[in-house]
Coordinates of C-alpha atoms in Angstrom, one line a residue:
Q241 CA -15.2 -31.8 -12.0
Q242 CA -12.6 -29.1 -11.6
M243 CA -8.9 -29.6 -10.9
E244 CA -7.6 -28.0 -7.8
V245 CA -4.3 -26.1 -7.8
V246 CA -2.6 -25.7 -4.5
K247 CA -0.9 -22.3 -4.2
D248 CA 1.0 -20.5 -1.4
T249 CA -0.8 -17.2 -0.8
T250 CA -0.1 -14.4 1.6
H251 CA -3.2 -12.8 3.0
I252 CA -3.0 -9.1 3.9
E253 CA -5.6 -7.9 6.3
R254 CA -6.5 -4.3 6.7
I255 CA -9.3 -2.9 8.9
G256 CA -11.8 -1.0 6.7
A257 CA -15.1 0.6 7.3
H258 CA -16.9 -2.7 6.4
S259 CA -14.2 -5.3 7.1
H260 CA -16.5 -6.7 9.9
I261 CA -19.2 -7.7 7.4
H262 CA -19.1 -11.4 6.4
G263 CA -22.6 -11.9 5.1
L264 CA -26.2 -10.9 5.5
G265 CA -26.7 -12.7 8.8
L266 CA -29.3 -15.2 7.5
D267 CA -30.3 -18.6 8.7
E268 CA -30.9 -21.7 6.6
H269 CA -34.4 -20.4 5.8
L270 CA -33.0 -17.1 4.6
N271 CA -34.5 -15.2 7.6
P272 CA -32.3 -12.6 9.2
T273 CA -30.9 -13.3 12.6
D274 CA -29.7 -10.7 15.1
D275 CA -26.0 -9.9 15.5
T276 CA -24.5 -12.5 13.1
Q277 CA -21.8 -12.1 10.4
G278 CA -21.3 -8.5 11.5
M279 CA -24.8 -7.4 10.6
V280 CA -27.0 -5.7 13.2
G281 CA -30.6 -4.5 12.8
Q282 CA -32.2 -3.7 9.4
L283 CA -34.2 -6.9 9.6
K284 CA -36.7 -6.0 6.8
A285 CA -34.0 -4.8 4.4
R286 CA -31.9 -8.0 5.0
K287 CA -35.0 -10.2 4.6
A288 CA -35.6 -8.5 1.2
A289 CA -32.0 -9.1 0.2
G290 CA -32.3 -12.7 1.3
I291 CA -35.3 -13.2 -1.0
L292 CA -33.2 -12.0 -4.0
L293 CA -30.1 -14.1 -3.0
P294 CA -31.2 -17.6 -4.3
M295 CA -32.6 -16.1 -7.5
I296 CA -29.3 -14.3 -8.2
K297 CA -27.3 -17.5 -7.4
D298 CA -29.5 -19.6 -9.7
G299 CA -29.1 -17.0 -12.5
K300 CA -32.9 -16.6 -12.7
V301 CA -32.8 -12.9 -12.2
A302 CA -31.1 -10.6 -14.7
G303 CA -31.6 -7.1 -15.9
R304 CA -33.4 -6.1 -12.7
G305 CA -32.8 -2.9 -10.7
I306 CA -32.9 -2.6 -6.9
L307 CA -32.6 0.6 -5.0
I308 CA -31.4 0.7 -1.3
A309 CA -32.7 4.0 0.0
G310 CA -32.2 5.5 3.5
A311 CA -30.5 8.1 5.6
P312 CA -26.7 8.2 6.0
S313 CA -25.2 5.6 8.4
T314 CA -28.1 3.2 8.1
G315 CA -26.2 0.3 6.5
K316 CA -26.9 0.5 2.8
T317 CA -23.4 -0.3 1.7
A318 CA -23.1 -3.0 4.4
I319 CA -26.1 -4.8 3.0
A320 CA -24.7 -4.7 -0.5
L321 CA -21.3 -6.0 0.6
G322 CA -23.0 -8.6 2.8
L323 CA -24.9 -9.8 -0.4
A324 CA -21.6 -10.0 -2.2
Q325 CA -20.1 -12.2 0.6
E326 CA -23.2 -14.5 0.4
L327 CA -22.9 -14.9 -3.3
G328 CA -19.4 -16.2 -3.0
P329 CA -16.4 -16.0 -5.5
D330 CA -18.2 -17.7 -8.4
V331 CA -20.8 -14.9 -9.0
P332 CA -19.3 -11.7 -10.4
F333 CA -19.8 -8.6 -8.1
T334 CA -18.7 -5.2 -9.3
Q335 CA -18.7 -2.2 -7.0
L336 CA -18.7 1.3 -8.5
A337 CA -19.1 4.8 -7.0
A338 CA -21.2 6.9 -9.3
S339 CA -18.7 9.8 -9.3
E340 CA -16.0 7.5 -10.7
I341 CA -17.3 7.5 -14.2
F342 CA -16.8 11.3 -14.5
S343 CA -13.0 11.0 -13.8
L344 CA -12.2 8.2 -16.4
E345 CA -10.6 8.9 -19.7
M346 CA -13.6 7.5 -21.6
S347 CA -17.2 8.4 -22.2
K348 CA -19.7 8.0 -19.3
T349 CA -21.7 5.4 -21.2
E350 CA -18.6 3.4 -22.1
A351 CA -17.6 3.3 -18.4
L352 CA -21.1 2.0 -17.5
W353 CA -20.9 -0.6 -20.3
Q354 CA -17.6 -1.9 -19.0
A355 CA -19.0 -2.1 -15.5
F356 CA -22.0 -4.0 -16.8
R357 CA -19.8 -6.4 -18.7
R358 CA -17.5 -7.0 -15.7
S359 CA -20.7 -8.1 -13.8
I360 CA -21.5 -10.9 -16.3
G361 CA -19.5 -14.1 -15.9
V362 CA -19.0 -16.8 -18.6
R363 CA -18.3 -20.3 -17.3
I364 CA -16.4 -22.0 -20.1
K365 CA -16.1 -25.8 -20.1
E366 CA -13.5 -27.8 -21.8
E367 CA -12.3 -31.4 -21.7
T368 CA -8.7 -32.4 -21.5
E369 CA -6.7 -35.6 -21.0
I370 CA -4.8 -35.8 -17.7
I371 CA -2.7 -38.3 -15.8
E372 CA -3.6 -38.4 -12.2
G373 CA -2.1 -40.6 -9.5
E374 CA 0.2 -41.0 -6.5
V375 CA 3.9 -40.7 -7.1
V376 CA 5.6 -43.9 -6.0
E377 CA 9.2 -43.1 -7.0
L378 CA 11.0 -40.3 -8.8
Q379 CA 14.4 -41.0 -10.2
I380 CA 16.5 -38.2 -11.9
D381 CA 19.9 -39.0 -13.5
R382 CA 22.1 -35.9 -13.5
P383 CA 24.9 -35.8 -16.0
A384 CA 28.5 -35.4 -14.9
G385 CA 29.3 -32.6 -17.3
P386 CA 27.7 -29.1 -17.3
S387 CA 26.3 -29.5 -20.8
G388 CA 24.5 -32.8 -20.3
I389 CA 20.8 -33.3 -20.4
K390 CA 18.9 -34.6 -17.4
V391 CA 16.8 -37.7 -17.8
G392 CA 14.6 -39.5 -15.3
K393 CA 11.8 -41.9 -14.5
L394 CA 8.5 -41.3 -12.8
T395 CA 6.6 -44.2 -11.2
I396 CA 3.0 -43.3 -10.6
K397 CA 0.0 -45.4 -9.5
T398 CA -3.7 -45.5 -8.7
T399 CA -5.4 -48.1 -6.6
D400 CA -5.9 -50.3 -9.7
M401 CA -2.7 -49.9 -11.8
E402 CA 0.9 -48.6 -11.8
T403 CA 3.0 -47.2 -14.7
V404 CA 6.6 -45.9 -15.2
Y405 CA 7.0 -42.8 -17.4
E406 CA 10.3 -41.6 -18.8
L407 CA 11.0 -37.9 -18.2
G408 CA 12.7 -35.3 -20.3
Q409 CA 14.3 -32.0 -19.3
K410 CA 11.1 -30.0 -19.4
M411 CA 9.1 -32.4 -17.2
I412 CA 12.0 -32.7 -14.7
D413 CA 12.1 -28.9 -14.3
A414 CA 8.3 -28.8 -13.9
L415 CA 8.4 -31.4 -11.2
A416 CA 11.2 -29.6 -9.4
K417 CA 9.3 -26.4 -9.5
E418 CA 6.3 -28.0 -7.8
K419 CA 8.6 -29.8 -5.3
V420 CA 7.0 -33.1 -6.1
T421 CA 8.3 -36.0 -3.9
A422 CA 7.2 -39.7 -3.4
G423 CA 3.8 -39.8 -1.8
D424 CA 2.4 -36.7 -3.5
V425 CA -0.8 -37.0 -5.5
I426 CA -0.4 -35.1 -8.8
A427 CA -2.2 -34.3 -12.0
I428 CA -0.4 -33.8 -15.3
D429 CA -2.2 -32.1 -18.2
K430 CA -1.1 -33.9 -21.4
A431 CA -1.8 -31.0 -23.7
S432 CA 0.1 -28.3 -21.8
S433 CA 2.4 -30.5 -19.6
K434 CA 1.2 -28.5 -16.6
I435 CA 1.7 -30.3 -13.2
S436 CA -0.6 -29.7 -10.3
K437 CA 0.1 -31.0 -6.8
L438 CA -3.3 -32.1 -5.4
G439 CA -2.0 -33.1 -1.9
R440 CA -0.4 -35.8 0.1
S441 CA -1.5 -39.4 0.0
F442 CA -3.2 -40.9 3.0
S443 CA -0.8 -43.9 3.0
R444 CA 2.2 -41.5 3.2
A445 CA 0.7 -38.9 5.5
S446 CA 2.8 -40.1 8.5
D447 CA 6.1 -39.8 6.7
Y448 CA 6.7 -36.4 8.3
S449 CA 5.8 -35.5 11.9
V450 CA 5.2 -31.9 11.0
R451 CA 3.5 -30.5 7.9
G452 CA 2.5 -27.0 6.7
P453 CA -1.0 -25.7 7.0
N454 CA -1.5 -25.7 3.2
V455 CA -0.7 -29.5 2.8
K456 CA -3.9 -31.4 2.0
I457 CA -4.3 -35.1 2.7
V458 CA -6.1 -36.8 -0.2
A459 CA -7.0 -40.3 -1.2
T460 CA -5.1 -42.2 -3.9
P461 CA -7.1 -42.0 -7.2
D462 CA -8.8 -45.1 -8.4
G463 CA -9.3 -46.4 -11.9
E464 CA -7.0 -45.7 -14.8
L465 CA -4.1 -43.3 -14.8
Q466 CA -5.2 -41.5 -18.0
R467 CA -8.6 -40.1 -18.0
R468 CA -10.7 -37.3 -19.6
K469 CA -11.6 -34.5 -17.2
E470 CA -13.8 -31.4 -17.6
I471 CA -12.1 -28.2 -16.6
V472 CA -14.1 -25.0 -16.0
H473 CA -12.8 -21.5 -16.5
T474 CA -14.8 -18.5 -15.3
V475 CA -14.1 -15.1 -16.9
S476 CA -16.1 -12.0 -17.3
L477 CA -17.4 -10.6 -20.6
H478 CA -15.3 -7.5 -20.1
E479 CA -12.1 -9.7 -19.9
I480 CA -13.1 -11.4 -23.2
D481 CA -13.8 -7.9 -24.7
V482 CA -10.3 -6.7 -23.7
I483 CA -8.5 -9.8 -25.0
N484 CA -10.2 -9.6 -28.4
S485 CA -9.9 -5.8 -28.8
R486 CA -6.1 -5.4 -28.1
A487 CA -3.1 -6.6 -30.0
Q488 CA -1.3 -7.8 -26.9
G489 CA -4.2 -10.2 -26.0
F490 CA -4.7 -11.2 -22.4
L491 CA -1.6 -9.1 -21.4
A492 CA -3.8 -6.0 -21.9
L493 CA -5.7 -7.0 -18.7
F494 CA -2.6 -6.1 -16.7
A495 CA -2.1 -2.8 -18.4
G496 CA -4.9 -1.1 -16.3
D497 CA -6.2 1.3 -18.9
T498 CA -8.2 -0.7 -21.3
G499 CA -9.6 2.3 -23.2
E500 CA -12.9 2.2 -25.2
I501 CA -14.0 -0.9 -26.9
K502 CA -15.8 -0.9 -30.2
P503 CA -19.5 -2.0 -30.3
E504 CA -18.6 -4.3 -33.2
V505 CA -16.2 -6.3 -31.0
R506 CA -18.9 -6.7 -28.3
E507 CA -21.5 -7.9 -30.9
Q508 CA -19.1 -10.5 -32.2
I509 CA -18.3 -11.7 -28.7
N510 CA -22.1 -11.9 -27.8
T511 CA -22.7 -14.0 -30.9
K512 CA -19.8 -16.3 -30.1
V513 CA -20.9 -16.7 -26.5
A514 CA -24.5 -17.5 -27.7
E515 CA -23.0 -20.3 -29.9
W516 CA -21.1 -21.7 -27.0
R517 CA -24.3 -21.7 -24.9
E518 CA -26.2 -23.6 -27.6
E519 CA -23.4 -26.2 -27.9
G520 CA -23.2 -26.6 -24.1
K521 CA -19.7 -25.3 -23.9
A522 CA -20.4 -22.3 -21.8
D523 CA -22.9 -21.0 -19.2
I524 CA -23.8 -17.3 -18.5
L525 CA -23.5 -16.2 -14.9
P526 CA -25.5 -12.9 -14.3
G527 CA -23.8 -11.1 -11.5
V528 CA -24.4 -8.0 -9.5
L529 CA -23.4 -4.4 -10.3
F530 CA -23.5 -2.1 -7.2
I531 CA -23.6 1.6 -7.9
D532 CA -23.1 3.6 -4.7
E533 CA -24.3 7.2 -4.4
V534 CA -26.4 6.8 -7.5
H535 CA -27.8 10.3 -7.3
M536 CA -24.4 11.6 -8.5
L537 CA -25.2 10.2 -12.0
D538 CA -26.6 12.7 -14.6
I539 CA -29.6 12.4 -16.9
E540 CA -27.5 10.9 -19.7
C541 CA -26.4 8.0 -17.4
F542 CA -29.9 7.4 -16.2
S543 CA -31.2 7.2 -19.8
F544 CA -28.4 4.7 -20.6
L545 CA -29.4 2.6 -17.5
N546 CA -33.0 2.6 -18.7
R547 CA -32.0 1.0 -22.0
A548 CA -29.2 -1.2 -20.6
L549 CA -31.4 -2.9 -18.1
E550 CA -33.5 -4.3 -21.0
N551 CA -30.5 -6.0 -22.6
E552 CA -30.5 -9.8 -22.4
L553 CA -26.9 -9.7 -21.1
A554 CA -27.6 -7.4 -18.1
P555 CA -26.6 -8.1 -14.5
V556 CA -28.7 -7.3 -11.4
V557 CA -28.1 -3.6 -10.7
I558 CA -28.2 -2.6 -7.1
M559 CA -28.1 1.2 -6.4
A560 CA -27.8 3.1 -3.1
S561 CA -28.9 6.7 -2.4
N562 CA -29.2 8.7 0.8
R563 CA -31.1 11.6 -0.8
G564 CA -34.8 12.6 -0.4
F565 CA -36.2 14.9 -3.0
S566 CA -33.2 16.0 -4.9
T567 CA -32.4 17.7 -8.2
I568 CA -31.6 15.3 -11.1
R569 CA -28.0 16.1 -12.1
G570 CA -28.0 17.8 -15.5
T571 CA -31.6 19.1 -15.2
N572 CA -33.6 21.5 -13.2
Y573 CA -36.2 18.9 -12.1
K574 CA -36.5 17.4 -8.7
S575 CA -37.3 13.7 -8.1
P576 CA -37.3 11.3 -5.2
H577 CA -33.7 10.1 -4.4
G578 CA -32.4 12.2 -7.3
I579 CA -33.5 9.5 -9.8
P580 CA -35.9 10.1 -12.8
K581 CA -39.3 8.6 -12.1
D582 CA -39.3 6.5 -15.2
L583 CA -36.2 4.7 -13.9
L584 CA -37.6 4.5 -10.4
D585 CA -40.6 2.7 -11.8
R586 CA -38.3 -0.1 -12.9
L587 CA -36.7 -0.5 -9.5
L588 CA -37.5 -2.6 -6.4
I589 CA -36.9 -0.2 -3.5
I590 CA -35.5 -1.5 -0.2
A591 CA -35.7 1.0 2.7
T592 CA -33.3 1.2 5.6
T593 CA -34.2 2.9 8.9
P594 CA -32.0 4.7 11.5
Y595 CA -30.5 2.5 14.2
G596 CA -31.8 2.4 17.8
E597 CA -29.7 2.7 20.9
D598 CA -29.3 -1.1 21.4
E599 CA -28.3 -1.5 17.8
I600 CA -25.7 1.3 17.9
R601 CA -24.3 -0.3 21.0
K602 CA -23.9 -3.7 19.3
I603 CA -22.3 -2.1 16.2
L604 CA -19.8 -0.3 18.4
Q605 CA -19.0 -3.6 20.2
I606 CA -18.4 -5.3 16.9
R607 CA -16.1 -2.5 15.7
C608 CA -14.2 -2.6 19.0
K609 CA -13.6 -6.3 18.4
E610 CA -12.6 -5.7 14.8
E611 CA -10.1 -2.9 15.7
D612 CA -8.8 -4.9 18.7
V613 CA -9.8 -2.3 21.3
E614 CA -11.0 -3.2 24.8
M615 CA -13.4 -0.7 26.4
T616 CA -15.0 -0.4 29.8
E617 CA -18.7 -0.6 30.1
E618 CA -19.0 3.1 31.1
A619 CA -17.0 4.1 28.1
L620 CA -19.2 2.0 25.8
L621 CA -22.3 3.6 27.2
L622 CA -20.9 7.0 26.7
L623 CA -19.8 6.2 23.1
T624 CA -23.3 4.9 22.4
M625 CA -24.8 8.2 23.6
I626 CA -22.4 10.1 21.4
G627 CA -23.4 7.9 18.4
Q628 CA -27.1 8.8 19.1
R629 CA -26.6 12.5 19.4
A630 CA -23.9 13.0 16.8
S631 CA -23.7 10.1 14.3
L632 CA -22.7 6.5 14.2
R633 CA -19.8 7.1 11.9
Y634 CA -18.4 9.7 14.2
A635 CA -18.6 7.3 17.2
I636 CA -16.9 4.6 15.2
H637 CA -14.0 7.0 14.3
C638 CA -13.6 7.8 18.0
I639 CA -12.7 4.1 18.8
T640 CA -9.1 4.0 17.6
A641 CA -8.4 7.6 18.6
A642 CA -9.7 6.8 22.2
Q643 CA -7.3 3.8 22.3
L644 CA -4.3 6.0 21.4
V645 CA -5.4 8.5 24.1
S646 CA -5.7 5.7 26.6
A647 CA -2.3 4.3 25.7
K648 CA -0.7 7.7 26.2
R649 CA -2.5 8.2 29.6
H650 CA -1.3 4.8 30.8
K651 CA 2.2 5.5 29.8
A652 CA 2.1 8.9 31.6
S653 CA 0.8 7.2 34.7
G654 CA 3.6 4.6 34.7
G655 CA 1.6 1.7 33.2
G656 CA 3.3 1.8 29.8
G657 CA 4.6 -1.7 30.2
A658 CA 1.1 -3.2 30.4
P659 CA 0.0 -5.3 27.4
K660 CA -2.3 -3.7 24.8
G661 CA -5.4 -5.7 25.9
V662 CA -5.0 -4.6 29.6
Q663 CA -5.1 -0.9 28.6
K664 CA -8.9 -0.6 28.5
V665 CA -10.4 2.6 27.1
D666 CA -12.2 4.5 29.9
K667 CA -14.9 7.1 29.7
E668 CA -12.4 9.9 30.3
D669 CA -10.5 8.8 27.1
I670 CA -13.8 9.1 25.2
A671 CA -14.4 12.5 26.7
R672 CA -10.9 13.6 25.7
V673 CA -11.5 12.5 22.1
Y674 CA -14.9 14.1 22.0
D675 CA -13.3 17.4 23.1
L676 CA -10.5 17.2 20.5
F677 CA -12.5 16.2 17.5
I678 CA -15.8 17.9 16.7
D679 CA -18.7 16.4 14.9
V680 CA -20.9 17.7 12.2
Q681 CA -23.4 19.6 14.4
R682 CA -20.7 21.4 16.4
S683 CA -18.8 22.2 13.2
T684 CA -22.0 23.6 11.7
Q685 CA -22.5 25.8 14.7
Y686 CA -18.8 26.9 14.6
V687 CA -19.1 27.9 10.9
A688 CA -22.4 29.8 11.5
E689 CA -20.9 31.8 14.4
A690 CA -17.7 32.5 12.5
E691 CA -19.6 33.8 9.5
Q692 CA -21.7 36.1 11.6
S693 CA -18.6 37.5 13.2
D694 CA -16.8 38.0 9.9
D695 CA -13.9 35.8 10.9
F696 CA -13.7 34.1 7.5
M697 CA -11.5 35.6 4.8
L698 CA -13.9 34.7 2.0
P699 CA -17.2 36.5 1.8
T700 CA -20.4 34.6 2.6
T701 CA -22.9 33.7 -0.1
T702 CA -26.6 33.9 0.0
A703 CA -26.8 30.1 0.7
T704 CA -25.2 30.5 4.1
A705 CA -25.6 29.7 7.7
P706 CA -27.7 26.7 8.4
T707 CA -28.8 28.3 11.6
T708 CA -32.3 26.7 11.7
N709 CA -34.0 25.8 14.9
K710 CA -33.2 22.2 14.4
A711 CA -29.4 22.8 14.0
T712 CA -29.4 25.2 17.0
T713 CA -31.2 22.6 19.1
L714 CA -28.7 19.9 18.2
C715 CA -25.7 22.1 18.8
S716 CA -27.1 23.2 22.2
Q717 CA -27.4 19.5 23.1
Q718 CA -23.8 18.9 22.0
Q719 CA -22.6 21.8 24.1
Q720 CA -24.5 20.5 27.1
L721 CA -22.9 17.0 26.6
L722 CA -19.5 18.6 26.3
R723 CA -19.9 20.5 29.6
Q724 CA -21.0 17.2 31.2
L725 CA -17.9 15.4 29.9
R726 CA -15.6 18.2 31.1
T727 CA -17.0 18.1 34.6
K728 CA -17.0 14.3 34.5
R729 CA -20.6 14.1 35.7
R730 CA -22.3 10.7 35.6
L731 CA -24.3 10.3 32.5
Y732 CA -26.1 7.1 33.3

């Protein structure tokens, strides 16, 4: 049983590339459903992730490797983040871009070790004596002089008993800090004198006609006032490593740069955690380490992962790659997904497939809702077509830009006073953005033509000009679409 601490928090929301993802979109039987929790399509990949989900939650799977492989813009990172949302805050989830480890002021293997240790949680249990009950009356005697000491009395009760406690200066200050008044249900830790306000009693809930959103209404505790309670703290192995390897203790966690940690320290901590497990004082929570763009790792890192996955304190490692046959970094050998075959043999591979027209349309609708943009049906159809011919990411980037173009157009036409929601994005706004910002295929065609005409200051290299038939065909399609947009012909 865990004590609840009510805190005032300020939530800051920002719209990110995957801020619309709230889970894997699974039903109670862990089967994927269409268009829920921000997830669209990729039913087989989400089903595979749903099979792993209960095993990770129960801590039955550790030291396993999973590879999510597929083309760009097929939802690999979205599936990993959806899995993190489903696991909840209790299961550690660490996200790492493979290129990050090359920019840190420590060795590559140390950076990976720290990422592994961040993904392993330790749930530490301890018993403490607390006083828990409803405040009946709080009396504070303030001295007349400035140098006097405050004294007071606290009357606290449960459904079975009532007791009066005398208060000193320290307890009075703690009660004032928590703004405790008669009718509040509180818990006092006898060892640390920490006071936690659990909520407002049912019997005193009607004292105020208006209350804040963070005020909880709770029942008056029953039984004795003093009781023993089990408190659970969840920390990661890396946090324990840092606390025990630095002179400033837990304050080192706020310094940012933790530096390299000696293997001897980790061995001692592993031994101590094993003792806690045998004594029943702690549980191990194998979490998830997500390595994005894993093909950016080199052969040394892959060799380390091979050994680290066999460690008994290893998390579930999920990797993502959008490469086909690619050169393994640090070697001259090519391998599927840019990963050595001996490591691939250890991995469960989940494949993602390109989105269809209906799925692109649904994703764009979700992103419009997330970015608070209203769009006409014709504009959405046109943006879906652009997402098919160019890329889904390009179409998503066009949403906010088209809204700004729409707002400018309405202002120029005299409709600037209209509310934001009334200014719907039309197909001509999409056409304007498509004309202003070029996509990858048109950029490729532009570079190829510029290199052939010697318009670049730098000389071209032998690995130039991707002017293959496929690129030329795609670019001709883009040019045809652009001409249709400029003449405002009907596309559907």
